[in-house]
């Protein structure tokens, strides 16, 4: 049976867009899978629309963070202002991946039975609140250069 | 696979990813370009599996792509 590990992941990013600067702090859920043929995958639960792989768990986690960062900049690039950015990123975070969530819960039960463990990873209550905080840091007013006359 | 399993889907390119939408479900982080290392495609299939879960088309995707 492929080992599966329920993770609680926290990231914080600063997003610099055309017309605003924001911070995004996310406490999410994800499922890590150690593939039998080698390598690791991490599948998002909240947010559910994301996944990443790597040769090690740490590498997969770093790739997950990078993918999330790229997603934020994709949204910031297209959003018409901070409110639109905030709304879209909230929607992304709240979109639970239901099948992965079911596997995540099964994996939590397996950890509690002592069936799986990650030696170098701290444990935290599975019921810890999962949330996202998006804060406006500054409104940017970047104008095209003008010729002084 | 999307044509077969997700009729009506929308595929939109962003700076870093493909954003796939089916109804109200969205998968905005599908990798672009060569889709990772094509010499080792099995390790990249995870993106497809996760997208299929998010779009609720997993059973069809598994059958279409003959995934385990």
PDB file of C-alpha atoms in Angstrom:
ATOM      1  CA  UNK A   1       0.000   0.000   0.000  1.00  0.00           C
ATOM      2  CA  UNK A   2       1.308   3.450  -0.935  1.00  0.00           C
ATOM      3  CA  UNK A   3       2.110   5.465   2.190  1.00  0.00           C
ATOM      4  CA  UNK A   4       0.045   8.639   2.513  1.00  0.00           C
ATOM      5  CA  UNK A   5       0.643  11.451   4.959  1.00  0.00           C
ATOM      6  CA  UNK A   6      -1.822  14.204   5.982  1.00  0.00           C
ATOM      7  CA  UNK A   7      -0.057  17.560   6.064  1.00  0.00           C
ATOM      8  CA  UNK A   8      -0.929  20.972   7.464  1.00  0.00           C
ATOM      9  CA  UNK A   9       0.899  23.527   5.334  1.00  0.00           C
ATOM     10  CA  UNK A  10       1.478  27.210   6.038  1.00  0.00           C
ATOM     11  CA  UNK A  11       2.784  29.705   3.525  1.00  0.00           C
ATOM     12  CA  UNK A  12       3.106  33.468   3.581  1.00  0.00           C
ATOM     13  CA  UNK A  13       3.756  35.464   0.440  1.00  0.00           C
ATOM     14  CA  UNK A  14       4.038  39.104  -0.554  1.00  0.00           C
ATOM     15  CA  UNK A  15       2.392  39.895  -3.872  1.00  0.00           C
ATOM     16  CA  UNK A  16       3.387  42.993  -5.789  1.00  0.00           C
ATOM     17  CA  UNK A  17       0.825  43.747  -8.481  1.00  0.00           C
ATOM     18  CA  UNK A  18       0.469  46.624 -10.904  1.00  0.00           C
ATOM     19  CA  UNK A  19      -1.699  48.663  -8.573  1.00  0.00           C
ATOM     20  CA  UNK A  20      -1.424  47.090  -5.119  1.00  0.00           C
ATOM     21  CA  UNK A  21       0.844  45.214  -2.738  1.00  0.00           C
ATOM     22  CA  UNK A  22      -0.706  42.485  -0.584  1.00  0.00           C
ATOM     23  CA  UNK A  23       0.268  39.783   1.861  1.00  0.00           C
ATOM     24  CA  UNK A  24      -1.273  36.325   1.683  1.00  0.00           C
ATOM     25  CA  UNK A  25      -1.002  33.982   4.662  1.00  0.00           C
ATOM     26  CA  UNK A  26      -2.462  30.538   4.169  1.00  0.00           C
ATOM     27  CA  UNK A  27      -2.910  27.609   6.543  1.00  0.00           C
ATOM     28  CA  UNK A  28      -3.946  24.769   4.270  1.00  0.00           C
ATOM     29  CA  UNK A  29      -4.334  20.996   4.127  1.00  0.00           C
ATOM     30  CA  UNK A  30      -2.545  18.688   1.719  1.00  0.00           C
ATOM     31  CA  UNK A  31      -1.895  14.978   1.235  1.00  0.00           C
ATOM     32  CA  UNK A  32       1.663  13.770   0.681  1.00  0.00           C
ATOM     33  CA  UNK A  33       2.150  10.473  -1.164  1.00  0.00           C
ATOM     34  CA  UNK A  34       5.406   8.568  -1.362  1.00  0.00           C
ATOM     35  CA  UNK A  35       5.304   6.881  -4.750  1.00  0.00           C
ATOM     36  CA  UNK A  36       6.395   3.228  -4.908  1.00  0.00           C
ATOM     37  CA  UNK A  37       8.639   3.928  -7.902  1.00  0.00           C
ATOM     38  CA  UNK A  38      10.297   6.832  -6.074  1.00  0.00           C
ATOM     39  CA  UNK A  39       9.546  10.490  -5.566  1.00  0.00           C
ATOM     40  CA  UNK A  40       6.819  12.328  -3.708  1.00  0.00           C
ATOM     41  CA  UNK A  41       3.584  14.051  -4.663  1.00  0.00           C
ATOM     42  CA  UNK A  42       1.682  16.571  -2.591  1.00  0.00           C
ATOM     43  CA  UNK A  43      -1.989  17.056  -3.447  1.00  0.00           C
ATOM     44  CA  UNK A  44      -3.923  20.040  -2.121  1.00  0.00           C
ATOM     45  CA  UNK A  45      -7.129  19.644  -0.119  1.00  0.00           C
ATOM     46  CA  UNK A  46      -7.583  23.346   0.683  1.00  0.00           C
ATOM     47  CA  UNK A  47      -6.724  24.739  -1.702  1.00  0.00           C
ATOM     48  CA  UNK A  48      -7.748  21.787  -3.824  1.00  0.00           C
ATOM     49  CA  UNK A  49      -6.630  23.025  -7.224  1.00  0.00           C
ATOM     50  CA  UNK A  50      -2.933  22.449  -6.786  1.00  0.00           C
ATOM     51  CA  UNK A  51      -0.357  19.655  -6.727  1.00  0.00           C
ATOM     52  CA  UNK A  52       3.411  19.329  -6.853  1.00  0.00           C
ATOM     53  CA  UNK A  53       6.091  16.673  -6.990  1.00  0.00           C
ATOM     54  CA  UNK A  54       9.719  16.237  -6.002  1.00  0.00           C
ATOM     55  CA  UNK A  55      12.391  13.669  -5.361  1.00  0.00           C
ATOM     56  CA  UNK A  56      11.932  14.189  -1.610  1.00  0.00           C
ATOM     57  CA  UNK A  57       9.085  15.393   0.581  1.00  0.00           C
ATOM     58  CA  UNK A  58      10.967  18.639   1.167  1.00  0.00           C
ATOM     59  CA  UNK A  59      11.471  19.153  -2.577  1.00  0.00           C
ATOM     60  CA  UNK A  60       7.794  18.496  -3.278  1.00  0.00           C
ATOM     61  CA  UNK A  61       6.811  20.933  -0.528  1.00  0.00           C
ATOM     62  CA  UNK A  62       9.115  23.597  -1.973  1.00  0.00           C
ATOM     63  CA  UNK A  63       7.562  23.027  -5.403  1.00  0.00           C
ATOM     64  CA  UNK A  64       4.057  23.288  -3.921  1.00  0.00           C
ATOM     65  CA  UNK A  65       4.963  26.634  -2.397  1.00  0.00           C
ATOM     66  CA  UNK A  66       6.438  27.832  -5.694  1.00  0.00           C
ATOM     67  CA  UNK A  67       3.317  26.753  -7.595  1.00  0.00           C
ATOM     68  CA  UNK A  68       1.137  28.588  -5.075  1.00  0.00           C
ATOM     69  CA  UNK A  69       3.320  31.699  -5.415  1.00  0.00           C
ATOM     70  CA  UNK A  70       3.067  31.545  -9.207  1.00  0.00           C
ATOM     71  CA  UNK A  71      -0.709  31.156  -8.933  1.00  0.00           C
ATOM     72  CA  UNK A  72      -0.922  34.286  -6.775  1.00  0.00           C
ATOM     73  CA  UNK A  73       1.043  36.272  -9.330  1.00  0.00           C
ATOM     74  CA  UNK A  74      -1.118  34.909 -12.166  1.00  0.00           C
ATOM     75  CA  UNK A  75      -4.218  36.163 -10.368  1.00  0.00           C
ATOM     76  CA  UNK A  76      -2.616  39.477  -9.434  1.00  0.00           C
ATOM     77  CA  UNK A  77      -1.581  39.970 -13.044  1.00  0.00           C
ATOM     78  CA  UNK A  78      -5.175  39.656 -14.256  1.00  0.00           C
ATOM     79  CA  UNK A  79      -7.167  41.089 -11.332  1.00  0.00           C
ATOM     80  CA  UNK A  80      -8.734  44.503 -11.584  1.00  0.00           C
ATOM     81  CA  UNK A  81      -7.641  45.774  -8.205  1.00  0.00           C
ATOM     82  CA  UNK A  82      -7.116  44.313  -4.748  1.00  0.00           C
ATOM     83  CA  UNK A  83     -10.744  43.390  -4.070  1.00  0.00           C
ATOM     84  CA  UNK A  84     -10.930  41.252  -7.210  1.00  0.00           C
ATOM     85  CA  UNK A  85      -7.619  39.596  -6.305  1.00  0.00           C
ATOM     86  CA  UNK A  86      -8.800  38.871  -2.762  1.00  0.00           C
ATOM     87  CA  UNK A  87     -12.095  37.435  -3.944  1.00  0.00           C
ATOM     88  CA  UNK A  88     -10.475  35.112  -6.497  1.00  0.00           C
ATOM     89  CA  UNK A  89      -7.787  33.814  -4.122  1.00  0.00           C
ATOM     90  CA  UNK A  90     -10.412  33.203  -1.418  1.00  0.00           C
ATOM     91  CA  UNK A  91     -12.458  31.195  -3.908  1.00  0.00           C
ATOM     92  CA  UNK A  92      -9.378  29.155  -4.844  1.00  0.00           C
ATOM     93  CA  UNK A  93      -8.597  28.376  -1.196  1.00  0.00           C
ATOM     94  CA  UNK A  94     -12.172  27.428  -0.301  1.00  0.00           C
ATOM     95  CA  UNK A  95     -12.527  25.014  -3.248  1.00  0.00           C
ATOM     96  CA  UNK A  96     -11.980  21.745  -1.392  1.00  0.00           C
ATOM     97  CA  UNK A  97     -10.755  18.769  -3.376  1.00  0.00           C
ATOM     98  CA  UNK A  98     -13.296  16.295  -2.003  1.00  0.00           C
ATOM     99  CA  UNK A  99     -11.688  12.985  -3.064  1.00  0.00           C
ATOM    100  CA  UNK A 100      -8.312  14.124  -1.718  1.00  0.00           C
ATOM    101  CA  UNK A 101     -10.013  15.302   1.486  1.00  0.00           C
ATOM    102  CA  UNK A 102     -11.440  11.809   1.996  1.00  0.00           C
ATOM    103  CA  UNK A 103      -7.949  10.333   1.599  1.00  0.00           C
ATOM    104  CA  UNK A 104      -6.572  13.014   3.933  1.00  0.00           C
ATOM    105  CA  UNK A 105      -9.038  11.986   6.665  1.00  0.00           C
ATOM    106  CA  UNK A 106      -8.172   8.319   6.178  1.00  0.00           C
ATOM    107  CA  UNK A 107      -4.494   9.227   6.447  1.00  0.00           C
ATOM    108  CA  UNK A 108      -5.132  11.121   9.716  1.00  0.00           C
ATOM    109  CA  UNK A 109      -6.807   8.016  11.104  1.00  0.00           C
ATOM    110  CA  UNK A 110      -3.803   5.957  10.053  1.00  0.00           C
ATOM    111  CA  UNK A 111      -1.417   8.371  11.818  1.00  0.00           C
ATOM    112  CA  UNK A 112      -3.543   8.106  14.968  1.00  0.00           C
ATOM    113  CA  UNK A 113      -3.401   4.306  14.759  1.00  0.00           C
ATOM    114  CA  UNK A 114       0.383   4.574  14.553  1.00  0.00           C
ATOM    115  CA  UNK A 115       0.461   3.119  11.067  1.00  0.00           C
ATOM    116  CA  UNK A 116       2.441   5.962   9.474  1.00  0.00           C
ATOM    117  CA  UNK A 117       4.757   8.652  10.776  1.00  0.00           C
ATOM    118  CA  UNK A 118       7.166  11.244   9.445  1.00  0.00           C
ATOM    119  CA  UNK A 119      10.139  11.321  11.785  1.00  0.00           C
ATOM    120  CA  UNK A 120      11.328  14.842  10.984  1.00  0.00           C
ATOM    121  CA  UNK A 121       7.916  16.494  10.778  1.00  0.00           C
ATOM    122  CA  UNK A 122       6.162  17.974  13.840  1.00  0.00           C
ATOM    123  CA  UNK A 123       2.635  16.854  14.679  1.00  0.00           C
ATOM    124  CA  UNK A 124      -0.308  19.240  15.080  1.00  0.00           C
ATOM    125  CA  UNK A 125      -3.999  18.622  15.708  1.00  0.00           C
ATOM    126  CA  UNK A 126      -5.816  17.699  12.505  1.00  0.00           C
ATOM    127  CA  UNK A 127      -8.669  19.956  13.588  1.00  0.00           C
ATOM    128  CA  UNK A 128      -6.417  23.046  13.580  1.00  0.00           C
ATOM    129  CA  UNK A 129      -8.240  25.843  11.762  1.00  0.00           C
ATOM    130  CA  UNK A 130      -7.519  26.095   8.055  1.00  0.00           C
ATOM    131  CA  UNK A 131      -7.706  29.659   6.861  1.00  0.00           C
ATOM    132  CA  UNK A 132      -6.399  32.293   4.528  1.00  0.00           C
ATOM    133  CA  UNK A 133      -5.693  35.915   5.318  1.00  0.00           C
ATOM    134  CA  UNK A 134      -5.240  38.412   2.518  1.00  0.00           C
ATOM    135  CA  UNK A 135      -4.269  41.916   3.536  1.00  0.00           C
ATOM    136  CA  UNK A 136      -3.729  45.056   1.523  1.00  0.00           C
ATOM    137  CA  UNK A 137      -0.327  46.549   2.283  1.00  0.00           C
ATOM    138  CA  UNK A 138      -0.362  49.484  -0.085  1.00  0.00           C
ATOM    139  CA  UNK A 139      -2.048  50.880  -3.150  1.00  0.00           C
ATOM    140  CA  UNK A 140       0.448  51.579  -5.876  1.00  0.00           C
ATOM    141  CA  UNK A 141       0.168  54.538  -8.134  1.00  0.00           C
ATOM    142  CA  UNK A 142       2.696  53.803 -10.794  1.00  0.00           C
ATOM    143  CA  UNK A 143       2.325  56.183 -13.703  1.00  0.00           C
ATOM    144  CA  UNK A 144       4.005  56.207 -17.033  1.00  0.00           C
ATOM    145  CA  UNK A 145       6.840  58.694 -17.177  1.00  0.00           C
ATOM    146  CA  UNK A 146       5.922  62.158 -18.347  1.00  0.00           C
ATOM    147  CA  UNK A 147       8.072  64.663 -20.065  1.00  0.00           C
ATOM    148  CA  UNK A 148       8.582  67.680 -17.877  1.00  0.00           C
ATOM    149  CA  UNK A 149       7.961  70.837 -19.795  1.00  0.00           C
TER     150      UNK A 149
ATOM    151  CA  UNK B   1      -8.954  13.501 -22.177  1.00  0.00           C
ATOM    152  CA  UNK B   2     -10.723  16.797 -21.394  1.00  0.00           C
ATOM    153  CA  UNK B   3     -12.609  16.668 -24.712  1.00  0.00           C
ATOM    154  CA  UNK B   4     -13.870  13.194 -23.788  1.00  0.00           C
ATOM    155  CA  UNK B   5     -14.451  13.582 -20.036  1.00  0.00           C
ATOM    156  CA  UNK B   6     -15.169  17.284 -19.589  1.00  0.00           C
ATOM    157  CA  UNK B   7     -17.313  18.513 -22.475  1.00  0.00           C
ATOM    158  CA  UNK B   8     -17.817  22.246 -22.200  1.00  0.00           C
ATOM    159  CA  UNK B   9     -14.555  22.794 -20.367  1.00  0.00           C
ATOM    160  CA  UNK B  10     -12.643  26.026 -20.813  1.00  0.00           C
ATOM    161  CA  UNK B  11      -8.857  26.203 -21.093  1.00  0.00           C
ATOM    162  CA  UNK B  12      -7.217  29.570 -20.467  1.00  0.00           C
ATOM    163  CA  UNK B  13      -3.523  30.384 -20.465  1.00  0.00           C
ATOM    164  CA  UNK B  14      -2.057  32.470 -17.661  1.00  0.00           C
ATOM    165  CA  UNK B  15       1.536  33.575 -17.258  1.00  0.00           C
ATOM    166  CA  UNK B  16       2.629  30.435 -15.388  1.00  0.00           C
ATOM    167  CA  UNK B  17      -0.126  27.835 -15.847  1.00  0.00           C
ATOM    168  CA  UNK B  18      -3.157  26.608 -17.713  1.00  0.00           C
ATOM    169  CA  UNK B  19      -6.411  27.378 -15.953  1.00  0.00           C
ATOM    170  CA  UNK B  20      -9.022  24.682 -16.606  1.00  0.00           C
ATOM    171  CA  UNK B  21     -12.665  25.417 -15.792  1.00  0.00           C
ATOM    172  CA  UNK B  22     -15.592  23.015 -15.896  1.00  0.00           C
ATOM    173  CA  UNK B  23     -18.847  24.507 -14.652  1.00  0.00           C
ATOM    174  CA  UNK B  24     -18.055  26.026 -11.277  1.00  0.00           C
ATOM    175  CA  UNK B  25     -14.959  23.867 -10.741  1.00  0.00           C
ATOM    176  CA  UNK B  26     -11.571  25.402 -11.474  1.00  0.00           C
ATOM    177  CA  UNK B  27      -8.072  23.959 -11.676  1.00  0.00           C
ATOM    178  CA  UNK B  28      -5.805  26.984 -12.204  1.00  0.00           C
ATOM    179  CA  UNK B  29      -2.344  25.430 -11.785  1.00  0.00           C
ATOM    180  CA  UNK B  30      -1.921  22.923 -14.598  1.00  0.00           C
ATOM    181  CA  UNK B  31       1.716  23.243 -15.709  1.00  0.00           C
ATOM    182  CA  UNK B  32       2.401  24.710 -19.117  1.00  0.00           C
ATOM    183  CA  UNK B  33       4.978  23.884 -21.720  1.00  0.00           C
ATOM    184  CA  UNK B  34       6.694  20.531 -21.861  1.00  0.00           C
ATOM    185  CA  UNK B  35       4.727  19.420 -18.784  1.00  0.00           C
ATOM    186  CA  UNK B  36       7.786  18.456 -16.858  1.00  0.00           C
ATOM    187  CA  UNK B  37      10.219  15.803 -17.895  1.00  0.00           C
ATOM    188  CA  UNK B  38       8.617  13.787 -20.651  1.00  0.00           C
ATOM    189  CA  UNK B  39      11.268  11.109 -20.219  1.00  0.00           C
ATOM    190  CA  UNK B  40       9.577  10.345 -16.913  1.00  0.00           C
ATOM    191  CA  UNK B  41       5.906  10.982 -17.592  1.00  0.00           C
ATOM    192  CA  UNK B  42       4.634   8.816 -14.758  1.00  0.00           C
ATOM    193  CA  UNK B  43       5.809  11.324 -12.174  1.00  0.00           C
ATOM    194  CA  UNK B  44       3.855  14.101 -13.913  1.00  0.00           C
ATOM    195  CA  UNK B  45       0.573  12.232 -14.069  1.00  0.00           C
ATOM    196  CA  UNK B  46      -0.170  13.483 -10.558  1.00  0.00           C
ATOM    197  CA  UNK B  47      -1.148  16.861 -11.990  1.00  0.00           C
ATOM    198  CA  UNK B  48      -3.716  15.165 -14.219  1.00  0.00           C
ATOM    199  CA  UNK B  49      -5.076  13.040 -11.376  1.00  0.00           C
ATOM    200  CA  UNK B  50      -5.485  16.040  -9.094  1.00  0.00           C
ATOM    201  CA  UNK B  51      -7.133  18.086 -11.828  1.00  0.00           C
ATOM    202  CA  UNK B  52      -9.520  15.223 -12.556  1.00  0.00           C
ATOM    203  CA  UNK B  53     -10.418  14.998  -8.860  1.00  0.00           C
ATOM    204  CA  UNK B  54     -11.021  18.751  -8.680  1.00  0.00           C
ATOM    205  CA  UNK B  55     -13.210  18.731 -11.798  1.00  0.00           C
ATOM    206  CA  UNK B  56     -15.068  15.589 -10.605  1.00  0.00           C
ATOM    207  CA  UNK B  57     -14.128  13.599 -13.720  1.00  0.00           C
ATOM    208  CA  UNK B  58     -11.758  11.128 -12.059  1.00  0.00           C
ATOM    209  CA  UNK B  59     -13.553   7.921 -13.046  1.00  0.00           C
ATOM    210  CA  UNK B  60     -13.700   8.931 -16.699  1.00  0.00           C
ATOM    211  CA  UNK B  61     -10.083  10.159 -16.663  1.00  0.00           C
ATOM    212  CA  UNK B  62      -8.881   6.900 -15.150  1.00  0.00           C
ATOM    213  CA  UNK B  63     -10.650   4.882 -17.806  1.00  0.00           C
ATOM    214  CA  UNK B  64      -9.587   7.164 -20.646  1.00  0.00           C
ATOM    215  CA  UNK B  65      -5.934   7.327 -19.591  1.00  0.00           C
ATOM    216  CA  UNK B  66      -5.896   3.805 -18.154  1.00  0.00           C
ATOM    217  CA  UNK B  67      -4.637   5.081 -14.819  1.00  0.00           C
ATOM    218  CA  UNK B  68      -4.391   2.963 -11.693  1.00  0.00           C
TER     219      UNK B  68
END
